[in-house]
Amino acid sequence: MSYLLNSNDILQTIQMIDQQHLDVRTITMGLSLLDCADPDLSVCCRRIYDKICKRAARLVETGTQIEKEFGIPIVNRRISVTPIALAAAACKTDTYVPIAQALDRAAAEVGVNFIGGFSALVQKGSARSDEILMRSVPEALAVTERVCASINVGSTKAGINMDAVAESGRIVKKTAELTADRDGLGCSKLVIFCNAVEDNPFMAGAFHGPGEPECVINVGVSGPGVIHHALEECIGQRFDVVAETIKRTAFKVTRMGQLVAQEASRRLDVPFGIVDLSLAPTPAVGDSVARILEAMGLECCGTHGTTAALALLNDAVKKGGVMASSHVGGLSGAFIPVSEDEGMIAAAESGCLTLEKLEAMTCVCSVGLDMIAVPGDTSAETISAIIADEAAIGMINNKTTACRLIPAPGKTVGDTVHIGGLFGDAPVMAVNPASSEAFIRRGGRIPAPIHSLRN
Amino acid sequence: MKAIVSVFARDRKGIIAYVTGLLAEKDINVLDISQTLMQEYFAMIMLVDLKDCPLSFDELSQYLAERGEELGLSIHIQRQDIFDAMHRV
């Protein structure tokens, strides 16, 4: 139409936003809390609260301004902080629950829905503060609303800390028990990682890594609906066309994220960190990663071919997005959280999508076994063993993997766990009934893998 | 600042006159205009210059939405940068 713009392009953007759920999923401010350390726990809490309230005071308002001016929905504004096991290590205390409460109050004060970083990095071993943090996780998640916790139990460089894996299984169980009245809601705010990244803007696994600057803006884009719509235009075409279509679409989505990130960074006077090019589904119809896989020709997500479809999708999203942003980071790829994805829920309910298939899918997707409800009577050792399997996939393949499992108290296969909101509903999936107890009881470390002789 | 105004409605007489009237009232210059019919729906896209507009972006956005509704039109305004970012390398 004009010397500047093509009306078809404009209509396409408007349709993406209006009909295909295109949005910026989160603007996340990463904030270092290392200078809040104090031997006195209450002083440390006060410093943390004050710093967050001061630095993030304009975060929500700025997001809203950008949303209005550009006409792009920005779903969440969030904060990630230095892992509390580091920030609070100097405190003379045996619990970090008061710090979680300070984080929760600060998040409420500045108006963000989640704050991530109640975390410990224990891939090689636990310091005293890591142990305190891990012990504090179940109660912290039960008594706070907005705090998210994570534990990194392994890495490609360090191997897997099997003591931490064993402990993590018990933490997940305890967290579910303490939030039993809400179907184990606490577990949806707890991620057990291998190869955790320091600049992830997505919850529940976000924290502000020790290698990060003082304060930074990271943006997570989304857009499963947009990719799905684009693929509907190439039914029956060869995979070359499918990959190209995803790349082109991912490019456009990421450019929008980059624009929002730069604007937010400029207005808040905080450096821009990264854009995370993730396809993050929501429970809304038309915003599903599973439906993209099905649009490639699978009758139901979870059937044979699903892993290959996901591998293509994950890779094409990255290839399309990388050129669209000056700095790409975070988890970048396709998320496959079961409860947060309408198509995954349907596939799991129909029995086509099983835990074993999901594990295979995590070898090629961006993260791992995410938002999966398992029977409430699943033992801590079995949960630890699932975590160990997932960590092994991450360690060997040099990628981030994670577990966010919900052993919903009182629920069993066939039941549905109602977590609500963005977390959605999860059908309880069967776990293997054979015991892994003696395996988990061993403890120690699984050594880091060799990096030659790769077969 | 330049912005894109998009108007969607069931087709009828006088839409362009009405919308350009609203813009002129707020001292907004139309730089370019394009319209198309999608089935019985009318879609109009305008590139406008806001440099003399006395309203803030928020106020203008609300004004256009409200005045549009009076005639059954859906009127949105967005900064041009978003379209540039998404469709130009």
XYZ file of C-alpha atoms in Angstrom:
544
model
C 0.000 0.000 0.000
C 2.493 2.608 0.984
C 6.003 3.592 0.243
C 6.737 1.969 3.577
C 4.482 -0.975 4.140
C 2.535 -3.672 2.467
C -1.089 -3.965 3.563
C -0.957 -7.770 3.386
C 1.884 -7.760 5.904
C -0.085 -5.504 8.220
C -3.190 -7.644 7.961
C -1.084 -10.738 8.603
C 0.323 -9.258 11.813
C -3.120 -8.170 12.983
C -4.518 -11.645 12.288
C -1.621 -13.273 14.129
C -2.403 -11.194 17.200
C -6.202 -11.326 17.000
C -6.809 -14.891 15.898
C -3.637 -16.903 16.419
C -2.662 -15.950 19.973
C 0.569 -14.222 19.006
C 1.973 -12.611 22.108
C 5.082 -11.846 24.044
C 4.927 -14.412 26.810
C 7.061 -12.617 29.329
C 9.272 -9.642 30.012
C 11.528 -10.851 32.793
C 13.842 -8.611 34.748
C 16.924 -10.452 35.973
C 18.300 -8.919 39.145
C 21.437 -9.699 41.141
C 20.912 -10.039 44.879
C 24.551 -10.738 45.697
C 24.921 -7.358 47.417
C 22.022 -8.125 49.777
C 24.061 -10.599 51.829
C 24.118 -10.126 55.597
C 24.690 -12.464 58.527
C 21.380 -11.287 59.993
C 18.497 -12.992 58.172
C 16.037 -10.154 58.749
C 18.508 -7.584 57.369
C 19.083 -9.781 54.326
C 15.297 -10.092 53.785
C 14.848 -6.334 54.060
C 17.634 -5.626 51.600
C 16.224 -8.127 49.120
C 12.726 -6.665 49.411
C 13.966 -3.088 49.071
C 16.193 -3.825 46.096
C 13.485 -5.626 44.135
C 10.905 -2.934 44.874
C 13.324 -0.214 43.791
C 14.667 -1.798 40.614
C 11.425 -3.320 39.365
C 9.116 -0.471 40.373
C 8.343 0.481 36.766
C 8.501 -2.994 35.187
C 4.775 -3.699 35.091
C 3.778 -0.196 34.022
C 6.401 -0.166 31.248
C 5.163 -3.507 29.937
C 1.623 -2.161 29.822
C 2.712 0.971 27.944
C 4.524 -1.070 25.316
C 1.562 -3.392 25.026
C -0.764 -0.477 24.296
C 1.456 1.393 21.866
C 2.462 -1.569 19.763
C -0.781 -3.460 20.108
C 1.046 -6.645 21.158
C -0.271 -8.561 24.151
C 2.441 -9.017 26.786
C 1.103 -11.777 28.981
C 3.470 -11.733 31.955
C 5.957 -9.487 33.697
C 8.298 -11.413 35.931
C 11.472 -11.185 37.944
C 14.343 -13.618 38.264
C 16.923 -13.227 41.005
C 20.298 -14.631 41.997
C 19.902 -18.190 43.311
C 18.985 -17.663 46.949
C 21.468 -20.352 48.056
C 24.170 -17.910 46.877
C 22.543 -14.640 47.909
C 21.705 -15.882 51.403
C 24.780 -17.995 52.065
C 26.106 -15.492 54.617
C 22.946 -15.618 56.772
C 23.248 -17.336 60.116
C 20.051 -19.340 59.920
C 18.752 -22.825 59.281
C 15.814 -21.856 57.063
C 15.357 -19.598 54.039
C 11.558 -19.569 54.212
C 11.550 -15.929 55.462
C 13.520 -15.011 52.317
C 10.907 -16.704 50.132
C 8.287 -14.649 51.959
C 10.270 -11.463 51.344
C 10.476 -12.340 47.635
C 6.728 -13.005 47.594
C 5.938 -9.657 49.219
C 8.244 -7.813 46.823
C 6.661 -9.560 43.816
C 3.198 -8.573 45.045
C 4.346 -5.003 45.686
C 5.680 -4.477 42.149
C 2.802 -6.468 40.601
C 4.597 -9.397 38.939
C 2.853 -12.788 38.973
C 5.996 -14.869 39.520
C 9.479 -14.384 40.885
C 12.061 -17.089 40.193
C 15.337 -17.853 41.896
C 14.598 -19.733 45.092
C 17.286 -21.956 43.699
C 20.424 -23.961 44.332
C 23.088 -25.104 41.884
C 24.323 -28.421 43.234
C 25.461 -30.306 40.142
C 28.713 -31.291 41.814
C 27.839 -31.043 45.473
C 25.942 -29.087 48.087
C 27.337 -26.277 50.204
C 25.740 -25.657 53.587
C 23.532 -22.942 52.103
C 22.402 -25.286 49.302
C 21.281 -27.795 51.897
C 19.350 -25.137 53.802
C 17.709 -23.991 50.596
C 16.670 -27.481 49.523
C 15.264 -28.165 52.986
C 13.295 -24.914 52.819
C 11.738 -25.498 49.376
C 8.557 -27.423 50.332
C 7.499 -24.973 53.027
C 8.560 -21.956 50.965
C 6.333 -23.069 48.075
C 3.443 -23.808 50.410
C 3.443 -20.464 52.213
C 4.112 -18.208 49.216
C 2.074 -17.589 46.109
C 4.480 -16.181 43.540
C 7.866 -17.699 44.374
C 9.340 -20.303 42.011
C 12.110 -22.705 42.990
C 14.638 -24.722 41.041
C 17.496 -27.101 41.752
C 20.216 -27.893 39.228
C 21.315 -31.457 39.930
C 23.570 -32.156 36.980
C 25.558 -30.794 34.068
C 27.558 -32.068 31.123
C 30.744 -30.767 32.765
C 30.095 -31.998 36.293
C 28.001 -35.141 35.871
C 24.961 -35.875 38.008
C 24.852 -35.363 41.753
C 22.835 -38.418 42.725
C 22.591 -37.341 46.369
C 20.823 -34.192 45.156
C 18.660 -36.296 42.836
C 17.596 -38.465 45.788
C 16.909 -35.377 47.868
C 14.957 -33.777 45.005
C 12.546 -36.715 44.874
C 11.818 -36.236 48.569
C 11.435 -32.464 48.087
C 8.915 -32.957 45.274
C 6.903 -35.366 47.439
C 6.971 -33.098 50.477
C 5.987 -30.081 48.355
C 2.985 -31.994 47.010
C 1.969 -33.047 50.521
C 2.177 -29.506 51.898
C -0.051 -28.238 49.081
C -2.330 -31.298 49.003
C -5.424 -29.106 49.421
C -4.594 -27.534 46.038
C -3.812 -30.786 44.169
C -0.075 -30.379 44.815
C 0.092 -26.905 43.272
C 3.480 -26.246 44.904
C 5.107 -28.745 42.529
C 4.151 -26.644 39.514
C 6.517 -23.996 40.896
C 9.477 -26.373 41.317
C 11.853 -27.397 38.521
C 14.697 -29.921 38.828
C 17.266 -29.138 36.123
C 20.281 -30.586 34.402
C 22.370 -27.977 32.546
C 20.195 -25.099 33.797
C 20.692 -21.847 31.884
C 21.436 -18.568 33.631
C 19.285 -16.288 31.494
C 16.007 -18.158 31.131
C 13.045 -15.734 31.331
C 10.395 -18.489 31.620
C 8.943 -19.723 34.881
C 9.103 -21.763 36.935
C 12.783 -22.368 36.138
C 14.019 -18.771 35.847
C 16.913 -17.533 37.964
C 19.507 -14.813 37.460
C 22.782 -16.698 37.123
C 25.988 -15.641 38.835
C 27.539 -14.835 35.418
C 24.841 -12.292 34.629
C 25.102 -8.494 34.965
C 23.595 -6.482 37.821
C 20.231 -6.101 36.130
C 19.023 -7.251 32.728
C 15.876 -7.521 30.609
C 15.140 -10.886 28.998
C 12.124 -11.492 26.826
C 10.355 -14.758 26.056
C 8.298 -14.902 22.886
C 5.718 -17.494 22.054
C 3.404 -18.306 19.181
C 2.426 -21.976 18.760
C -0.858 -20.780 17.238
C 0.930 -18.765 14.576
C 3.133 -21.709 13.553
C 0.125 -24.019 13.523
C -1.786 -21.650 11.274
C 1.185 -21.344 8.910
C 1.452 -25.145 8.662
C -2.223 -25.443 7.772
C -1.288 -23.686 4.552
C 1.145 -26.445 3.565
C -0.828 -29.656 4.015
C 0.708 -32.549 2.096
C 3.880 -30.648 1.195
C 7.345 -32.116 1.686
C 9.266 -31.607 4.943
C 11.550 -29.089 3.256
C 8.523 -26.813 2.870
C 7.402 -27.480 6.447
C 10.827 -26.518 7.839
C 11.007 -23.387 5.702
C 7.514 -22.318 6.740
C 8.337 -22.721 10.430
C 11.595 -20.786 10.004
C 9.911 -17.871 8.286
C 7.183 -17.693 10.883
C 9.611 -18.010 13.801
C 11.619 -15.166 12.305
C 8.635 -12.818 12.369
C 7.630 -13.812 15.881
C 11.156 -13.293 17.161
C 11.501 -9.907 15.514
C 8.492 -8.810 17.478
C 10.101 -10.112 20.669
C 13.339 -8.325 19.867
C 11.474 -5.053 19.346
C 9.667 -5.405 22.666
C 12.906 -6.330 24.425
C 14.736 -3.293 23.054
C 11.868 -0.966 23.911
C 11.595 -2.336 27.455
C 15.353 -2.119 27.917
C 15.453 1.497 26.718
C 12.481 2.650 28.774
C 13.669 0.971 31.959
C 17.288 1.918 31.357
C 18.324 -1.676 31.954
C 20.564 -3.560 29.496
C 18.943 -5.989 27.083
C 19.984 -9.577 27.739
C 18.430 -12.119 25.412
C 15.322 -13.116 23.540
C 14.226 -16.649 24.334
C 12.703 -18.118 21.183
C 10.407 -20.594 22.780
C 7.102 -21.931 21.605
C 5.316 -21.806 24.939
C 1.814 -23.247 24.786
C -1.139 -22.292 26.969
C -4.270 -24.285 27.790
C -6.219 -22.096 25.318
C -7.461 -23.800 22.153
C -5.262 -22.754 19.226
C -2.144 -22.222 21.345
C -0.822 -25.783 21.415
C 2.527 -27.337 20.445
C 0.912 -30.800 20.212
C -1.440 -29.525 17.531
C 1.567 -28.339 15.473
C 2.992 -31.863 15.544
C -0.390 -33.219 14.529
C -0.588 -30.672 11.698
C 2.509 -32.358 10.269
C 0.441 -35.482 9.709
C 0.238 -37.360 12.996
C -3.192 -38.585 14.036
C -2.419 -37.886 17.666
C 0.579 -36.430 19.474
C 2.510 -39.292 21.061
C 2.213 -41.766 18.201
C 5.250 -42.978 16.220
C 6.805 -40.060 14.360
C 6.166 -37.567 17.175
C 9.844 -37.343 18.170
C 10.909 -36.691 14.578
C 8.221 -34.038 14.143
C 9.288 -32.333 17.365
C 12.966 -32.460 16.348
C 12.157 -30.689 13.095
C 9.994 -28.105 14.858
C 12.517 -27.369 17.597
C 15.385 -26.927 15.152
C 13.443 -24.844 12.640
C 12.229 -22.481 15.373
C 15.827 -21.838 16.417
C 17.074 -21.401 12.865
C 14.312 -18.946 12.039
C 14.669 -17.021 15.250
C 18.430 -16.719 15.497
C 18.773 -14.196 12.701
C 15.873 -12.148 14.019
C 17.498 -11.242 17.319
C 20.840 -9.780 18.272
C 21.144 -12.113 21.276
C 19.322 -15.372 21.598
C 19.463 -17.356 24.797
C 17.397 -18.935 27.538
C 15.856 -22.268 26.709
C 14.900 -21.472 23.092
C 12.943 -24.220 21.348
C 9.588 -25.874 21.868
C 8.168 -26.488 25.321
C 6.060 -29.598 25.869
C 4.343 -29.040 29.225
C 1.448 -31.460 29.386
C -1.009 -29.550 31.567
C -0.383 -26.238 29.815
C -1.102 -27.523 26.319
C -4.632 -28.319 25.185
C -3.430 -30.834 22.572
C -1.057 -32.595 25.000
C -3.869 -32.918 27.551
C -6.125 -34.487 24.921
C -3.350 -36.845 23.763
C -2.561 -37.906 27.325
C -6.234 -38.433 28.133
C -6.682 -40.618 25.067
C -3.753 -42.783 26.181
C -1.757 -42.059 23.021
C 0.815 -39.931 24.859
C 2.672 -41.750 27.629
C 5.424 -40.827 30.044
C 7.913 -42.974 28.104
C 7.141 -41.176 24.848
C 7.412 -37.814 26.567
C 10.857 -38.841 27.818
C 11.907 -39.628 24.243
C 10.512 -36.280 23.102
C 12.617 -34.451 25.685
C 15.741 -35.644 23.858
C 14.894 -33.243 21.043
C 12.769 -30.492 22.628
C 14.000 -27.497 24.545
C 13.487 -28.666 28.111
C 12.018 -31.789 29.628
C 9.267 -33.626 31.467
C 7.169 -30.613 32.209
C 3.950 -30.248 34.182
C 3.232 -33.952 34.347
C 0.879 -35.296 36.992
C 1.769 -38.725 38.342
C -0.141 -40.818 40.897
C -0.053 -39.434 44.432
C 1.346 -42.687 45.795
C 4.419 -42.580 43.521
C 7.419 -43.041 45.810
C 10.096 -40.390 46.269
C 12.611 -42.896 44.847
C 10.617 -43.352 41.644
C 10.401 -39.588 41.237
C 14.146 -39.362 41.815
C 14.695 -42.069 39.211
C 12.600 -40.166 36.658
C 14.690 -37.085 37.461
C 17.894 -39.121 37.032
C 16.793 -40.406 33.619
C 15.964 -36.912 32.483
C 19.237 -35.488 33.841
C 21.145 -38.233 32.019
C 19.536 -37.221 28.722
C 20.597 -33.625 29.347
C 24.099 -34.507 30.506
C 24.923 -36.813 27.596
C 23.313 -34.658 24.904
C 24.711 -31.387 26.198
C 21.305 -29.786 26.527
C 19.041 -28.456 29.241
C 16.576 -30.953 30.614
C 14.220 -30.578 33.524
C 11.472 -32.251 35.504
C 8.372 -30.589 36.814
C 6.357 -33.479 38.209
C 3.219 -33.302 40.311
C 2.592 -36.404 42.446
C -0.935 -35.197 43.225
C -1.964 -36.465 46.661
C -4.917 -38.848 46.577
C -5.028 -38.954 42.781
C -4.384 -41.900 40.539
C -4.343 -42.789 36.831
C -7.626 -41.702 35.272
C -8.020 -38.693 37.553
C -7.344 -35.137 36.525
C -5.332 -32.656 38.533
C -6.785 -29.147 38.499
C -4.007 -26.660 38.897
C -5.776 -23.809 37.208
C -4.819 -20.611 35.430
C -1.844 -20.768 33.086
C -0.873 -24.122 34.600
C -4.034 -25.784 33.292
C -5.269 -29.284 34.112
C -3.235 -32.461 33.948
C -4.466 -36.019 33.487
C -2.571 -38.299 35.900
C -0.136 -40.446 33.895
C 1.031 -43.923 34.791
C 4.577 -44.500 36.053
C 6.444 -47.795 35.859
C 5.505 -49.781 38.985
C 8.863 -51.589 39.347
C 11.061 -50.197 42.123
C 14.164 -48.020 41.605
C 14.782 -47.725 45.331
C 18.122 -49.541 45.583
C 19.416 -47.554 42.615
C 18.574 -44.190 44.175
C 19.789 -45.235 47.643
C 23.376 -45.571 46.361
C 24.037 -41.820 46.294
C 27.327 -40.367 45.047
C 27.889 -38.910 41.600
C 27.478 -40.149 38.061
C 30.704 -39.007 36.385
C 30.697 -36.410 33.608
C 30.616 -37.937 30.134
C 33.482 -38.188 27.668
C 33.350 -35.769 24.743
C 35.060 -37.723 22.060
C 34.069 -41.106 20.589
C 30.557 -39.728 20.103
C 28.306 -42.457 18.886
C 5.583 9.487 15.483
C 4.054 7.443 12.696
C 1.406 4.849 13.377
C -0.855 2.417 11.596
C -4.607 2.792 11.981
C -6.587 -0.290 11.038
C -10.333 -0.285 10.600
C -12.508 -3.378 10.294
C -16.260 -3.376 9.765
C -19.114 -4.731 7.735
C -18.993 -2.718 4.504
C -21.199 0.365 4.297
C -21.147 3.877 2.895
C -19.174 6.621 4.591
C -16.588 4.647 6.581
C -13.589 6.418 5.083
C -15.221 9.828 5.486
C -16.061 9.100 9.107
C -12.630 7.808 10.101
C -10.646 10.490 8.290
C -12.981 13.013 9.923
C -12.075 11.653 13.364
C -8.381 11.890 12.510
C -8.625 15.430 11.111
C -10.402 16.522 14.280
C -7.266 15.563 16.225
C -4.837 17.176 13.790
C -3.617 13.866 12.399
C -2.287 13.726 8.856
C -2.983 10.667 6.722
C 0.153 9.746 4.756
C -1.131 6.700 2.972
C -4.294 4.666 2.780
C -5.280 1.264 1.492
C -8.551 -0.619 1.617
C -9.721 -4.041 0.729
C -12.878 -6.126 0.954
C -12.647 -9.569 2.533
C -16.010 -11.178 1.744
C -18.485 -8.614 3.058
C -15.961 -7.182 5.485
C -14.187 -3.946 4.908
C -10.565 -3.558 5.992
C -8.798 -0.214 5.802
C -5.230 0.486 6.740
C -3.822 3.972 7.085
C -0.368 5.245 7.766
C -0.720 8.413 9.850
C 1.559 11.063 11.302
C 0.898 11.955 14.945
C 3.326 14.839 15.308
C 0.607 17.527 15.695
C -1.853 15.370 17.602
C -2.517 16.876 21.058
C -3.549 13.553 22.617
C -1.251 10.995 24.181
C -1.051 7.648 22.402
C -3.264 6.077 25.042
C -5.908 8.785 24.827
C -5.925 8.641 21.048
C -6.242 4.875 21.054
C -9.211 5.083 23.404
C -10.788 7.967 21.463
C -10.622 6.055 18.168
C -11.937 2.857 19.704
C -14.883 4.624 21.337
C -15.808 6.787 18.372
C -15.453 3.756 16.087
C -17.827 1.741 18.205
C -20.537 4.372 17.703
C -20.651 3.339 14.043
C -19.926 -0.351 14.605
C -16.324 -0.041 13.433
C -13.360 -1.719 15.056
C -10.543 0.848 14.985
C -7.062 0.104 16.307
C -3.904 2.140 16.311
C -0.429 0.676 16.663
C 3.037 2.117 16.314
C 4.455 1.459 12.889
C 7.656 -0.093 14.278
C 6.012 -3.441 14.961
C 5.160 -4.014 11.314
C 8.589 -2.863 10.165
C 10.240 -5.216 12.624
C 8.214 -8.237 11.612
C 8.233 -7.866 7.864
C 11.479 -6.152 6.932
C 14.943 -7.576 7.298
